Every structure is written in C-alpha cells, then in structure tokens.
Coordinates of C-alpha atoms in Angstrom, one line a residue:
Chain A
X1 CA 65.4 99.0 99.4
X2 CA 68.1 99.9 97.4
X3 CA 70.5 101.5 99.5
X4 CA 74.0 100.6 97.8
X5 CA 77.4 101.2 98.9
X6 CA 79.8 104.3 99.3
X7 CA 81.9 101.8 97.9
X8 CA 80.3 100.8 94.9
X9 CA 83.4 100.5 92.1
X10 CA 86.0 99.8 94.2
X11 CA 89.2 99.8 92.5
X12 CA 90.7 96.7 93.7
X13 CA 88.9 93.6 94.8
X14 CA 88.9 90.8 96.9
X15 CA 86.8 88.1 97.5
X16 CA 86.5 87.0 101.3
X17 CA 83.5 85.6 103.8
X18 CA 81.4 89.0 104.7
X19 CA 81.9 87.0 108.7
X20 CA 85.4 89.1 108.7
X21 CA 84.0 92.0 108.3
X22 CA 83.2 93.9 112.1
X23 CA 86.4 93.0 113.4
X24 CA 87.9 96.0 111.0
X25 CA 85.4 98.2 111.8
X26 CA 85.7 100.9 114.1
X27 CA 82.6 102.4 115.9
X28 CA 80.9 105.9 114.0
X29 CA 81.0 108.1 116.6
X30 CA 79.1 111.8 115.9
X31 CA 82.4 113.5 116.6
X32 CA 82.3 112.9 113.3
X33 CA 81.2 114.9 110.9
X34 CA 81.5 115.0 107.1
X35 CA 84.2 118.1 105.8
X36 CA 82.9 120.2 103.5
X37 CA 85.4 121.5 100.9
X38 CA 83.1 123.9 98.1
X39 CA 83.0 122.8 94.1
X40 CA 84.0 119.4 95.6
X41 CA 81.9 115.5 96.2
X42 CA 81.9 114.3 99.5
X43 CA 82.9 110.5 100.0
X44 CA 83.4 110.9 103.4
X45 CA 81.2 108.2 105.1
X46 CA 80.8 107.6 109.5
X47 CA 81.8 103.6 108.6
X48 CA 85.1 105.1 107.9
X49 CA 85.7 108.4 110.4
X50 CA 89.3 110.2 110.1
X51 CA 89.4 110.1 105.7
X52 CA 87.5 111.7 103.1
X53 CA 87.3 110.9 99.7
X54 CA 87.0 113.8 96.9
X55 CA 85.7 114.0 94.2
X56 CA 85.4 117.6 91.3
X57 CA 82.9 118.4 90.7
X58 CA 82.2 120.3 87.2
X59 CA 78.6 120.9 86.8
X60 CA 75.8 119.0 88.1
X61 CA 73.9 117.2 85.4
X62 CA 70.4 116.0 87.3
X63 CA 69.3 116.5 90.7
X64 CA 65.6 114.8 92.2
X65 CA 63.8 112.5 94.7
X66 CA 61.5 109.4 94.2
X67 CA 59.6 108.3 95.3
X68 CA 62.5 106.0 97.9
X69 CA 65.5 108.4 97.8
X70 CA 67.7 111.4 96.3
X71 CA 69.8 110.8 93.4
X72 CA 71.9 113.7 92.3
X73 CA 73.9 113.1 88.9
X74 CA 77.5 115.1 88.2
X75 CA 80.4 115.9 85.3
X76 CA 83.3 114.8 87.6
X77 CA 87.1 116.3 86.2
X78 CA 88.1 113.3 86.0
X79 CA 85.8 110.2 86.7
X80 CA 82.9 110.8 83.7
X81 CA 80.3 111.5 85.3
X82 CA 79.2 110.6 89.3
X83 CA 75.3 108.5 90.5
X84 CA 74.9 109.8 94.4
X85 CA 72.6 108.5 95.7
X86 CA 70.9 109.5 99.0
X87 CA 74.4 111.6 99.7
X88 CA 76.3 108.7 98.8
X89 CA 78.7 108.3 95.9
X90 CA 76.6 105.1 94.0
X91 CA 79.0 104.8 90.9
X92 CA 81.3 106.7 88.0
X93 CA 81.6 107.0 85.0
X94 CA 85.0 104.9 84.4
X95 CA 85.3 102.7 87.2
X96 CA 82.1 101.0 87.1
X97 CA 83.2 98.3 85.3
X98 CA 85.1 96.7 88.1
X99 CA 81.9 96.7 90.1
X100 CA 80.1 95.3 88.0
X101 CA 82.0 92.7 85.8
X102 CA 83.2 91.2 89.5
X103 CA 79.8 90.9 90.9
X104 CA 78.8 89.1 87.7
X105 CA 80.9 86.8 86.6
X106 CA 82.3 85.6 90.0
X107 CA 79.1 84.2 90.1
X108 CA 78.7 83.3 86.3
X109 CA 82.0 82.0 86.3
X110 CA 82.0 79.5 88.7
X111 CA 78.9 77.1 88.0
X112 CA 77.9 75.3 84.5
X113 CA 75.7 76.3 81.9
X114 CA 73.6 79.1 84.2
X115 CA 70.5 79.7 82.4
X116 CA 67.8 81.6 85.2
X117 CA 69.6 84.1 86.4
X118 CA 67.8 86.8 89.7
X119 CA 69.5 90.4 90.6
X120 CA 68.1 92.2 93.7
X121 CA 69.0 95.8 92.9
X122 CA 71.8 96.8 90.9
X123 CA 68.8 99.0 89.1
X124 CA 71.8 101.1 87.0
X125 CA 71.9 98.3 84.5
X126 CA 75.1 97.4 84.5
X127 CA 74.8 93.8 85.8
X128 CA 72.1 93.4 83.4
X129 CA 75.2 94.0 80.6
X130 CA 77.3 91.9 82.3
X131 CA 74.8 88.6 83.0
X132 CA 74.1 89.1 78.7
X133 CA 78.3 89.0 78.3
X134 CA 76.5 85.3 79.1
X135 CA 75.6 82.7 76.1
X136 CA 73.9 80.0 77.9
X137 CA 71.2 82.5 80.4
X138 CA 67.7 82.6 79.0
X139 CA 65.8 84.2 81.8
X140 CA 67.4 87.5 83.5
X141 CA 64.6 88.3 86.5
X142 CA 65.5 91.5 88.1
X143 CA 63.6 93.4 91.2
X144 CA 64.1 96.9 91.5
X145 CA 61.7 99.1 93.4
X146 CA 63.1 102.6 92.3
X147 CA 61.5 103.4 88.2
X148 CA 63.2 106.6 88.5
X149 CA 66.0 105.7 89.3
X150 CA 66.4 102.7 86.3
X151 CA 64.9 106.4 84.1
X152 CA 68.3 108.5 85.7
X153 CA 70.1 105.4 84.5
X154 CA 68.8 105.2 81.4
X155 CA 68.9 109.3 80.7
X156 CA 72.4 109.7 81.9
X157 CA 74.7 106.7 81.6
X158 CA 72.8 104.8 78.4
X159 CA 76.1 103.0 78.4
X160 CA 75.0 101.1 82.0
X161 CA 71.3 101.2 81.2
X162 CA 72.0 98.8 79.0
X163 CA 71.8 96.2 80.0
X164 CA 67.7 96.6 79.9
X165 CA 68.2 96.0 75.7
X166 CA 69.3 92.7 76.6
X167 CA 65.8 90.6 75.2
X168 CA 65.7 88.1 78.4
X169 CA 65.6 90.7 81.6
X170 CA 62.3 90.9 83.1
X171 CA 61.9 93.9 85.0
X172 CA 59.9 93.5 88.6
X173 CA 59.6 96.2 90.5
X174 CA 58.8 95.1 93.0
X175 CA 61.6 94.3 97.0
X176 CA 63.4 91.1 96.1
X177 CA 62.7 90.2 99.3
X178 CA 59.4 90.2 99.4
X179 CA 59.8 88.7 95.3
X180 CA 61.0 85.7 96.0
X181 CA 58.6 84.5 98.7
X182 CA 56.7 84.2 95.8
X183 CA 59.4 82.1 93.6
X184 CA 59.1 78.4 93.3
X185 CA 61.7 76.6 95.2
X186 CA 65.2 75.9 93.8
X187 CA 64.4 78.0 90.1
X188 CA 67.3 80.2 89.8
X189 CA 71.3 78.7 88.7
X190 CA 72.5 82.0 90.3
X191 CA 71.0 85.4 92.8
X192 CA 73.3 88.6 92.5
X193 CA 71.8 91.1 95.4
X194 CA 73.3 94.4 94.6
X195 CA 70.5 96.0 96.7
X196 CA 72.0 96.4 100.5
X197 CA 74.4 97.5 102.6
X198 CA 76.0 94.6 104.4
X199 CA 77.5 97.1 107.8
X200 CA 74.6 100.0 107.8
X201 CA 72.0 97.0 108.1
X202 CA 73.1 96.8 111.3
X203 CA 75.5 93.6 112.8
X204 CA 75.7 90.4 111.7
X205 CA 72.1 90.1 111.2
X206 CA 71.9 90.3 107.8
X207 CA 74.2 87.6 107.3
X208 CA 71.6 85.0 109.7
X209 CA 68.6 84.7 108.8
X210 CA 66.1 85.5 106.7
X211 CA 67.3 86.9 103.8
X212 CA 69.7 83.8 103.7
X213 CA 67.0 81.7 103.5
X214 CA 65.1 82.7 101.3
X215 CA 67.4 83.0 98.6
X216 CA 68.9 79.5 99.3
X217 CA 64.7 78.3 98.5
X218 CA 65.2 80.3 96.0
X219 CA 68.7 78.8 94.2
X220 CA 68.3 74.9 93.3
X221 CA 71.0 72.2 94.5
X222 CA 74.6 73.7 94.0
X223 CA 72.8 76.9 92.7
X224 CA 75.6 80.3 94.1
X225 CA 74.5 83.8 96.0
X226 CA 77.0 86.4 95.6
X227 CA 76.0 89.8 97.3
X228 CA 78.5 92.5 97.4
X229 CA 80.8 92.6 101.1
X230 CA 82.2 95.7 101.4
X231 CA 85.8 96.1 102.3
X232 CA 88.3 94.7 104.3
X233 CA 90.7 97.7 104.2
X234 CA 90.4 101.6 104.5
X235 CA 89.0 102.4 100.3
X236 CA 89.9 101.2 97.2
X237 CA 89.0 98.0 97.5
X238 CA 86.0 96.1 97.7
X239 CA 84.7 92.4 98.6
X240 CA 82.2 89.9 98.2
X241 CA 80.1 87.8 100.0
X242 CA 79.8 83.6 97.4
X243 CA 77.8 81.4 98.8
X244 CA 76.9 77.9 97.4
X245 CA 73.4 75.6 98.5
X246 CA 74.1 72.7 99.4
X247 CA 74.5 70.2 95.9
X248 CA 77.4 69.3 93.4
X249 CA 80.4 71.4 94.6
X250 CA 81.1 75.2 93.9
X251 CA 84.8 75.1 93.5
X252 CA 84.1 79.0 93.0
X253 CA 88.4 80.1 93.6
X254 CA 88.6 77.7 89.9
X255 CA 86.3 78.9 87.4
X256 CA 84.6 76.1 85.4
X257 CA 82.7 77.9 83.1
X258 CA 85.4 80.7 82.1
X259 CA 84.0 83.4 80.2
X260 CA 84.0 83.9 76.3
X261 CA 85.2 87.4 75.8
X262 CA 84.2 87.7 72.3
X263 CA 80.8 87.6 72.7
X264 CA 79.8 91.7 75.0
X265 CA 75.9 91.2 74.4
X266 CA 73.7 94.1 74.4
X267 CA 77.1 95.6 75.6
X268 CA 79.4 97.6 73.2
X269 CA 82.5 96.9 75.0
X270 CA 84.8 94.0 75.9
X271 CA 85.5 93.0 79.8
X272 CA 87.9 95.9 81.2
X273 CA 88.5 94.5 84.4
X274 CA 87.3 90.8 84.9
X275 CA 89.3 87.5 83.4
X276 CA 89.9 84.2 85.0
X277 CA 93.2 84.9 86.5
X278 CA 91.8 87.8 88.6
X279 CA 88.4 85.4 88.9
X280 CA 91.2 83.3 91.1
X281 CA 93.3 86.0 92.5
X282 CA 90.0 87.5 94.1
X283 CA 90.4 84.6 96.8
X284 CA 93.7 85.2 97.8
X285 CA 93.4 87.1 100.8
X286 CA 96.0 88.8 103.2
X287 CA 97.8 87.7 105.8
X288 CA 95.6 89.7 109.1
X289 CA 92.3 88.5 106.6
X290 CA 92.2 85.4 106.4
X291 CA 93.2 84.9 110.7
X292 CA 89.7 86.6 111.0
X293 CA 88.1 84.5 108.7
X294 CA 89.2 81.3 110.6
X295 CA 88.5 82.5 113.5
X296 CA 85.0 83.3 112.6
X297 CA 84.2 81.2 110.4
X298 CA 84.0 78.3 113.0
X299 CA 81.3 80.4 114.6
X300 CA 79.3 80.9 111.6
X301 CA 79.7 78.2 108.9
X302 CA 76.6 75.7 107.8
X303 CA 73.7 78.3 108.8
X304 CA 70.7 78.2 107.0
X305 CA 71.7 75.1 104.0
X306 CA 74.3 76.5 102.9
X307 CA 77.1 74.1 102.7
Chain B
X1 CA 117.5 112.1 96.1
X2 CA 114.8 109.7 98.6
X3 CA 111.3 111.4 96.8
X4 CA 108.6 108.8 96.8
X5 CA 105.7 108.5 96.2
X6 CA 102.3 109.7 98.2
X7 CA 100.9 106.6 97.5
X8 CA 102.9 104.9 99.9
X9 CA 101.7 101.7 101.9
X10 CA 98.6 101.6 98.6
X11 CA 95.5 98.9 100.4
X12 CA 95.5 97.0 96.9
X13 CA 98.6 95.7 95.4
X14 CA 99.3 94.6 92.0
X15 CA 102.7 93.8 90.5
X16 CA 102.8 95.0 87.3
X17 CA 104.8 95.9 84.4
X18 CA 106.0 99.2 84.7
X19 CA 106.0 99.6 80.9
X20 CA 102.2 100.1 81.8
X21 CA 101.8 103.0 83.7
X22 CA 101.9 105.8 80.9
X23 CA 98.9 105.4 79.9
X24 CA 97.3 105.7 82.8
X25 CA 98.3 108.9 83.4
X26 CA 96.7 112.4 82.7
X27 CA 99.2 115.2 82.3
X28 CA 98.8 117.0 85.3
X29 CA 97.7 120.8 84.8
X30 CA 97.7 123.9 86.2
X31 CA 94.3 124.6 86.8
X32 CA 94.7 121.6 89.3
X33 CA 95.5 123.4 92.7
X34 CA 95.4 120.5 95.7
X35 CA 92.7 121.6 97.8
X36 CA 92.7 122.3 101.5
X37 CA 90.7 121.2 104.2
X38 CA 91.5 123.1 107.9
X39 CA 92.5 120.1 110.3
X40 CA 93.0 117.6 107.4
X41 CA 96.1 116.1 105.7
X42 CA 96.0 116.6 101.8
X43 CA 97.0 113.6 99.7
X44 CA 96.5 115.7 96.8
X45 CA 99.0 114.5 93.5
X46 CA 99.0 116.5 90.9
X47 CA 99.8 113.5 89.4
X48 CA 96.0 112.8 89.7
X49 CA 93.9 115.7 89.7
X50 CA 90.3 116.2 90.3
X51 CA 90.5 114.1 93.3
X52 CA 92.2 114.5 97.1
X53 CA 92.0 111.9 100.2
X54 CA 92.0 113.8 103.3
X55 CA 93.6 112.3 106.7
X56 CA 91.9 114.2 109.9
X57 CA 95.2 115.1 111.9
X58 CA 94.3 115.0 115.8
X59 CA 98.4 116.0 116.5
X60 CA 100.9 117.7 115.1
X61 CA 103.8 116.0 116.4
X62 CA 106.7 117.1 114.7
X63 CA 107.8 119.1 112.0
X64 CA 111.9 119.5 110.4
X65 CA 113.3 119.8 107.0
X66 CA 116.8 118.5 106.8
X67 CA 119.1 119.7 104.1
X68 CA 117.5 117.4 101.5
X69 CA 113.5 118.1 102.8
X70 CA 110.8 118.6 104.7
X71 CA 109.4 116.6 106.8
X72 CA 105.9 116.4 109.5
X73 CA 104.3 114.0 112.2
X74 CA 101.4 113.7 112.9
X75 CA 99.1 111.7 115.2
X76 CA 95.5 110.8 112.4
X77 CA 92.9 109.8 113.9
X78 CA 92.0 106.6 112.6
X79 CA 95.2 105.7 110.2
X80 CA 97.9 106.2 113.9
X81 CA 100.8 108.0 113.4
X82 CA 101.2 109.1 109.7
X83 CA 104.9 110.6 107.6
X84 CA 105.1 113.2 104.9
X85 CA 108.5 113.9 103.2
X86 CA 108.0 117.6 101.1
X87 CA 104.5 117.7 101.6
X88 CA 103.7 113.9 100.4
X89 CA 102.3 111.5 102.3
X90 CA 104.4 108.7 103.2
X91 CA 103.5 105.8 105.2
X92 CA 100.6 105.2 107.8
X93 CA 101.3 103.3 110.5
X94 CA 97.7 101.4 110.4
X95 CA 98.7 100.3 106.8
X96 CA 102.3 100.3 106.3
X97 CA 103.1 96.7 106.1
X98 CA 101.4 96.1 102.7
X99 CA 104.0 98.0 101.1
X100 CA 107.5 96.9 103.0
X101 CA 105.7 93.3 103.2
X102 CA 105.5 92.7 98.9
X103 CA 108.0 95.4 98.4
X104 CA 110.9 92.6 100.3
X105 CA 108.9 89.3 100.5
X106 CA 108.6 89.8 96.2
X107 CA 111.8 89.5 95.0
X108 CA 113.3 87.7 98.5
X109 CA 110.8 84.6 97.9
X110 CA 111.1 83.7 94.1
X111 CA 114.6 83.1 94.7
X112 CA 116.9 80.9 96.2
X113 CA 118.3 81.7 99.9
X114 CA 119.5 85.3 98.6
X115 CA 122.8 86.1 100.4
X116 CA 123.2 89.5 99.3
X117 CA 120.6 92.2 99.7
X118 CA 120.7 95.9 98.5
X119 CA 118.4 98.3 99.2
X120 CA 118.5 101.7 98.1
X121 CA 116.5 104.4 99.7
X122 CA 113.6 103.1 101.7
X123 CA 115.0 104.7 105.1
X124 CA 111.7 104.3 107.3
X125 CA 113.8 100.9 108.6
X126 CA 110.5 98.7 107.1
X127 CA 111.7 96.9 104.6
X128 CA 114.5 95.8 106.7
X129 CA 112.5 95.0 108.9
X130 CA 111.1 92.8 106.2
X131 CA 114.5 91.4 104.6
X132 CA 115.4 90.6 108.5
X133 CA 113.1 87.5 107.9
X134 CA 115.2 85.8 106.0
X135 CA 118.1 84.3 108.1
X136 CA 119.5 83.1 104.7
X137 CA 120.4 86.7 104.1
X138 CA 123.6 87.3 105.1
X139 CA 123.9 90.9 104.1
X140 CA 122.4 94.1 104.4
X141 CA 123.4 97.0 102.7
X142 CA 121.0 100.7 102.7
X143 CA 122.6 103.5 100.9
X144 CA 120.5 106.4 101.9
X145 CA 121.3 110.0 102.2
X146 CA 119.1 111.6 104.5
X147 CA 120.3 111.1 107.9
X148 CA 118.0 112.8 109.8
X149 CA 114.9 111.1 107.8
X150 CA 115.9 107.9 110.0
X151 CA 116.3 110.0 112.8
X152 CA 112.6 110.7 113.2
X153 CA 111.9 107.0 112.4
X154 CA 113.4 105.8 115.0
X155 CA 111.7 108.9 117.6
X156 CA 108.4 108.4 116.2
X157 CA 107.6 104.8 114.4
X158 CA 110.0 102.4 116.4
X159 CA 107.7 99.6 114.8
X160 CA 109.2 100.3 112.2
X161 CA 112.8 101.4 112.0
X162 CA 113.4 98.9 114.1
X163 CA 114.3 96.7 110.8
X164 CA 118.2 99.3 111.6
X165 CA 118.2 96.7 115.1
X166 CA 118.9 93.8 112.5
X167 CA 123.2 93.2 113.0
X168 CA 123.2 92.5 108.8
X169 CA 122.5 95.7 108.4
X170 CA 125.3 98.1 107.0
X171 CA 124.4 101.9 106.4
X172 CA 126.2 103.7 103.3
X173 CA 124.2 107.5 104.2
X174 CA 125.0 107.4 99.8
X175 CA 123.4 108.4 97.3
X176 CA 121.6 104.8 95.4
X177 CA 123.1 105.2 92.5
X178 CA 127.4 106.4 92.9
X179 CA 127.5 104.2 95.9
X180 CA 126.4 100.8 92.2
X181 CA 129.8 102.5 91.0
X182 CA 131.9 101.4 93.6
X183 CA 129.9 97.7 93.6
X184 CA 132.1 94.5 92.5
X185 CA 129.8 93.2 89.5
X186 CA 127.7 90.6 90.6
X187 CA 127.7 91.6 93.5
X188 CA 124.1 90.9 95.2
X189 CA 121.0 89.4 94.8
X190 CA 118.8 91.1 95.5
X191 CA 118.1 95.3 94.9
X192 CA 115.0 96.9 95.8
X193 CA 114.8 100.1 95.1
X194 CA 112.4 102.4 97.2
X195 CA 114.2 105.4 96.6
X196 CA 112.3 107.7 93.7
X197 CA 109.3 108.4 91.9
X198 CA 108.4 106.5 88.5
X199 CA 106.1 108.9 87.3
X200 CA 108.3 112.2 89.0
X201 CA 111.3 110.7 87.1
X202 CA 109.7 111.5 84.0
X203 CA 108.1 109.2 80.9
X204 CA 110.2 106.3 81.0
X205 CA 113.6 107.6 80.7
X206 CA 114.2 106.0 84.4
X207 CA 113.6 102.8 82.7
X208 CA 115.1 103.0 80.2
X209 CA 119.2 103.9 81.0
X210 CA 122.5 104.5 83.1
X211 CA 120.0 103.0 86.8
X212 CA 118.8 100.1 85.3
X213 CA 122.3 98.8 83.9
X214 CA 123.9 99.8 87.7
X215 CA 121.7 97.4 89.0
X216 CA 122.0 94.8 85.8
X217 CA 126.1 94.9 86.6
X218 CA 125.7 94.7 90.9
X219 CA 123.0 92.1 90.6
X220 CA 124.5 88.0 90.3
X221 CA 123.2 86.0 87.0
X222 CA 119.5 85.2 87.8
X223 CA 119.7 88.3 90.3
X224 CA 116.3 90.7 91.0
X225 CA 115.3 94.2 91.5
X226 CA 112.7 94.8 93.0
X227 CA 111.4 99.0 91.9
X228 CA 107.8 100.1 93.5
X229 CA 106.2 101.5 90.3
X230 CA 103.0 103.5 91.3
X231 CA 99.4 102.7 90.8
X232 CA 97.3 101.4 87.8
X233 CA 93.9 102.4 88.8
X234 CA 93.8 106.3 90.7
X235 CA 94.0 105.2 94.0
X236 CA 94.3 102.6 97.1
X237 CA 96.9 100.4 94.9
X238 CA 100.3 100.4 94.0
X239 CA 102.2 98.1 91.4
X240 CA 105.8 96.6 91.8
X241 CA 108.1 96.2 88.7
X242 CA 110.5 93.3 89.4
X243 CA 113.1 92.1 87.3
X244 CA 115.3 89.8 86.5
X245 CA 118.7 89.3 85.1
X246 CA 119.3 87.3 82.6
X247 CA 120.9 83.9 83.8
X248 CA 117.9 80.8 86.4
X249 CA 115.2 81.3 84.8
X250 CA 112.9 83.6 88.2
X251 CA 109.4 82.7 87.9
X252 CA 108.0 85.2 90.1
X253 CA 105.0 83.5 90.0
X254 CA 105.7 81.2 91.7
X255 CA 107.4 81.9 94.1
X256 CA 110.2 79.0 94.8
X257 CA 111.2 80.7 98.5
X258 CA 108.2 80.4 100.8
X259 CA 109.3 82.9 103.9
X260 CA 108.9 80.6 107.3
X261 CA 105.5 82.7 109.0
X262 CA 107.3 82.2 112.2
X263 CA 110.5 83.7 111.6
X264 CA 109.9 87.1 112.6
X265 CA 113.9 88.9 112.3
X266 CA 114.0 92.4 114.2
X267 CA 110.2 92.7 114.3
X268 CA 108.1 91.9 117.3
X269 CA 104.8 90.8 114.9
X270 CA 104.8 88.6 112.5
X271 CA 103.3 89.0 108.9
X272 CA 100.0 90.9 108.0
X273 CA 99.8 91.6 104.9
X274 CA 101.8 88.7 102.2
X275 CA 101.6 85.6 101.7
X276 CA 102.5 83.2 98.3
X277 CA 99.3 83.2 97.6
X278 CA 98.8 86.6 98.0
X279 CA 102.4 86.9 96.2
X280 CA 100.5 84.0 92.7
X281 CA 97.5 86.6 92.6
X282 CA 99.9 90.7 92.8
X283 CA 100.9 89.1 89.3
X284 CA 97.4 88.8 87.9
X285 CA 96.5 91.5 86.6
X286 CA 92.7 93.4 85.4
X287 CA 92.1 93.4 81.2
X288 CA 92.7 96.2 81.1
X289 CA 96.1 96.6 82.0
X290 CA 96.9 93.1 79.9
X291 CA 96.4 95.1 76.9
X292 CA 98.0 97.7 78.0
X293 CA 101.0 95.6 78.5
X294 CA 100.9 93.5 75.7
X295 CA 101.4 96.1 73.3
X296 CA 104.2 98.0 75.6
X297 CA 106.6 94.6 75.8
X298 CA 106.7 93.9 72.3
X299 CA 108.4 97.4 71.6
X300 CA 110.9 97.4 75.1
X301 CA 112.3 93.8 75.8
X302 CA 115.1 92.3 76.4
X303 CA 116.9 95.8 76.6
X304 CA 120.0 96.4 79.1
X305 CA 120.8 92.9 79.9
X306 CA 117.8 92.1 81.4
X307 CA 115.9 89.1 80.8

C-alpha cells in the first residue's frame, strides 16, 4: 500500500542507517490530538507530538477517494500546490525536488552504468522524472497500485508526473512486494522503495524481514536499495537508508557515477538540489546520530544477504 | 541590540554566503497575520508567510520585560524549556546544541590555536559553553547589553548559561559595535556575532557597511568572523556566514584545528552535534543555492578588507 510519510520533501537531507530511528521517537500518546486552525492545513503527526506545522490554504483544487486512500490537492499560499494522502502531507511543489532527487540519485550515482531500475510506490512520477536523467538506464519498472493517484498527479502536478513520459517506463499496477515474487533473481541494478512509512510499519519489523529478502533476491550482486527512512530530527530533515547486496563493493559516500547535469531526460528543468558534493555530505552525520548508529549496527549488520 | 532570529537551533545546518539570502525571501505582506492556537506557541514569522510552526505549551515558567525586550520561558510538551524574545522563538533545550556548536566550532576549528575570541550577543551563554571546549583560548570577551536576559537564562537554562562559569569569560555590558570601536586593531583571532537578524536588518545593508569594517579592524590578519545568516530553505535549516580577513589563508571547508572531544570545558556534556565531518559537509550546498551564490559573489567580493 502506498502510505508514504508526512515528511516527503524534507528541507534538509541526511542519509543514515534506518537502525538509528527508533531511539529518537517518543511513543505517541492518546493525549496528543491534532490541533485545528481554520483555513490552514495541519502537518501534525502523532509521531512528533507537541508540535505542528501549518500551511495556509488558498484554494482547494481536488478532493477524492480511491479504492485505497483519500486524496486532497490544494493551492497553498507559499508552497505552491500541495498533495495530501489520507490526511498526511505528501508533496509540495516548492520543495519536492529535494526528496525526489536525493531518493533517486543517491542510489543511481553510486553504481556504474545502472541499466534496470525498479521503483516501488512513487506513483506521483517525480522519481521517474529523476531516473529519466540517467542515459545508461534501459528499463524502468514502477509498481503502483493506485491508478487514481497517478491520474490526479498528471492533472494537477504535470511537472512531477512528467516522469511517465519517459518511454523506458513500464507501469505495473500491483503491490511491489508481490511483484518482487515474480522477478527473476538478480534482475535489477537498483530498487527504490518510496512506498511505506518506516515508522508506522511498527518498530523494526520492516527492516528485519521479508521485504529485504525479496529485494535482495531481485537485485544483482552489488545492486543497491534505497528506502526513505524518516527523520533523525523533529522536522525539516529526512533520512534515507541505502543498502547494497553482497558483491562488488559500493562506496555510497563517493559516487562513482556522477550525473550529467546537461541531460534533463523528460524533465524541462535542470537539477535543483542534488549534486555530487551534497551526495557525499548527506553521509556526514551529527555526533548524536553516529553514537546511536554505532550501537545499533553492532546488533543488526549482515543479515538477509546484505553486505 | 539583541534581536536574534526565530530559527535559533535550526535542525539542519548549512554554512553559506550571506550574499545568497535575499533571493529566497518573499516580501512580507500585511495580509499575513500570525495564526493563533490556544495552548500552543506560534513560531510564525512574516518572513515566511503562509506557514506556521507550533509548539505545545505545558506550563509558563516566566514572563518579564527588560529595558530592551520582552521575555517568556515556557515548558513545552516535547522540546523541553523554550525561551522566547519579543515573541520570537530563540532557543529550545532539545535542539539548541546544533546552533551553538556549529556557530562556535565552524570558526574556531578553522584556524590554528585561537587565543582571543569576541562574542557579540549570545547572552544565553551557550556559545560561551562551546568556546570553553577550546583549551588554546585564553580570553573570551562577550558583549551583551541585556543583563536581565543573562539572569533569566541562568535561572531557567543552567546547562546553557553554564558558559559563564568559564573563568576566561569577561562580560562587557555594551553594544558590540560600540565595543569594537575601543578595540585595538588586530586583537582577536575570531569574532562570533550572535546578535542580529540579517534579514530584519534591511536588505544587504548589514553586509556592506560599518559592522564588517569594524570587525575586520578588530581581527588579526587571517582572523575569522562567523555570523548567523538565516535560512536558505523555509524552515528547519539555518545558515552561517564565515569570513576571514586578508592574511594567512583560511580553508573553512577543511578544519585544521579539530576539536578535542574529551575536553568538555565547563560543560557537563560531550558534543551532541558538531564533528569534523559535519563541519566540512556544511559547506556542500544544494544546486539552487550554488547558482544564486555564484551570481551574487561576482558582485560582492573583496570589499572592506575581507579576502
């Protein structure tokens, strides 16, 4: 299911091990009800109680419900158009670039000559738009179960959904985890999972089991997986989890496949956020994160065929 | 005057040229009134209209007014104690570390053997606490005009105001700019200015004139100045402006004076945020910032004796 997180389009970006997450979260309490402010959209999340971020609504453009989820599109005062899924902020026009670009180019610039890429979720098309900037790529599979979501993005966010215009893209309307069952071992160079909320999934469950095994099977040796991994801070920053399968060493901190800034793919715009320097910098973690990470990694490393 | 910014304690940190600021700001409009939510403190700023950040108030601990400004201290639900100056959020216990540590160690770790440091503003004592971690430092002068602010911090934020316990600290109750007039040329290795809001100061005014000339005079050749320089994004990130006077080359990106993590100074805690990696990473800027910067720097470089 495509329940993505409320921090899509985070302002600052840090890539870090998902193993660090749980220590930074206080248990949501029933006392923490979302505050309401008429005329404003609330980004309140029970994961971060005691704080709320609001965007001023100018105009509601669309409200609807698919088989899977409710959708809302509004024009905000200063963030451009905003997409809301099941009440949670998914994307704003003004800052979607940072999330989409980092989520895509962190994995694809870390491996030589990526040819086959699988995107799980990401139905808005923004990550497709970013994959499209890589001329080495021959095949882009996307698993998105909610076709209505795609239609809404195509209607209201053409500069995001433009990714579907790339002729290498093939849409599979199927749950990504089910799709992976049918995939031949070692098929993909990279898998990008923009499909679930690592926190709402319940503790570390998602990071220990089935999904990682399946993704590992679907990747070639030395292939890479990128998952969004929530925030180490309270707001405005988002993390990514990057993994590689056993095989040729992947040095995520030093991207060996720098992006060609002159190849826009199907996009009409150059990159706004990502560059090689920002790539490497995303792996430089504040001291408090490093501390948690080193404790947790002792416990959680080298499971499920990941190196 | 000590009108510091509302983003003190920003979540992510980026150091960048202050010359980039103006392009990212929309003109405040009279239509943008701060929204009110009973029981919550609003971080709304007319600089970033159309959005507001709220912290839940558990308990108001102090309200008062000095000769210069109003002060409020409250216990928040999840950010610890919060200090508010003239209605603007100044500091929260939970994330003050990132601001204080970066503001201090970015300049002091970039030069060899800093001995004399001047802090302008920063009356809370947090930057003093951080300077205290540097054993090479022999003299720490601080200019803070509002002694009531210092007293309130000592009462409610002892882990921040602990910086005043360092015997090298000398408090000067005087405007920093006036103080600089009396300083002998070339006195300081570093000046840290935590005293004004670069945006509210009016366009580029502050970055072109008197203050920079005075600071330049007060610094030795190859001495450094650090000023907080607001946000390149919308929230959650803060920028710093770092300058060096003409003289021995200062390579801010590659700190030559790494901090000793075992020297806590007067603090009871190790560093929470800063480390050498984060220092260098703070200079890696997103593509859209680099673009603005390169345009503006053509115009504004090598004025006022700065290299």
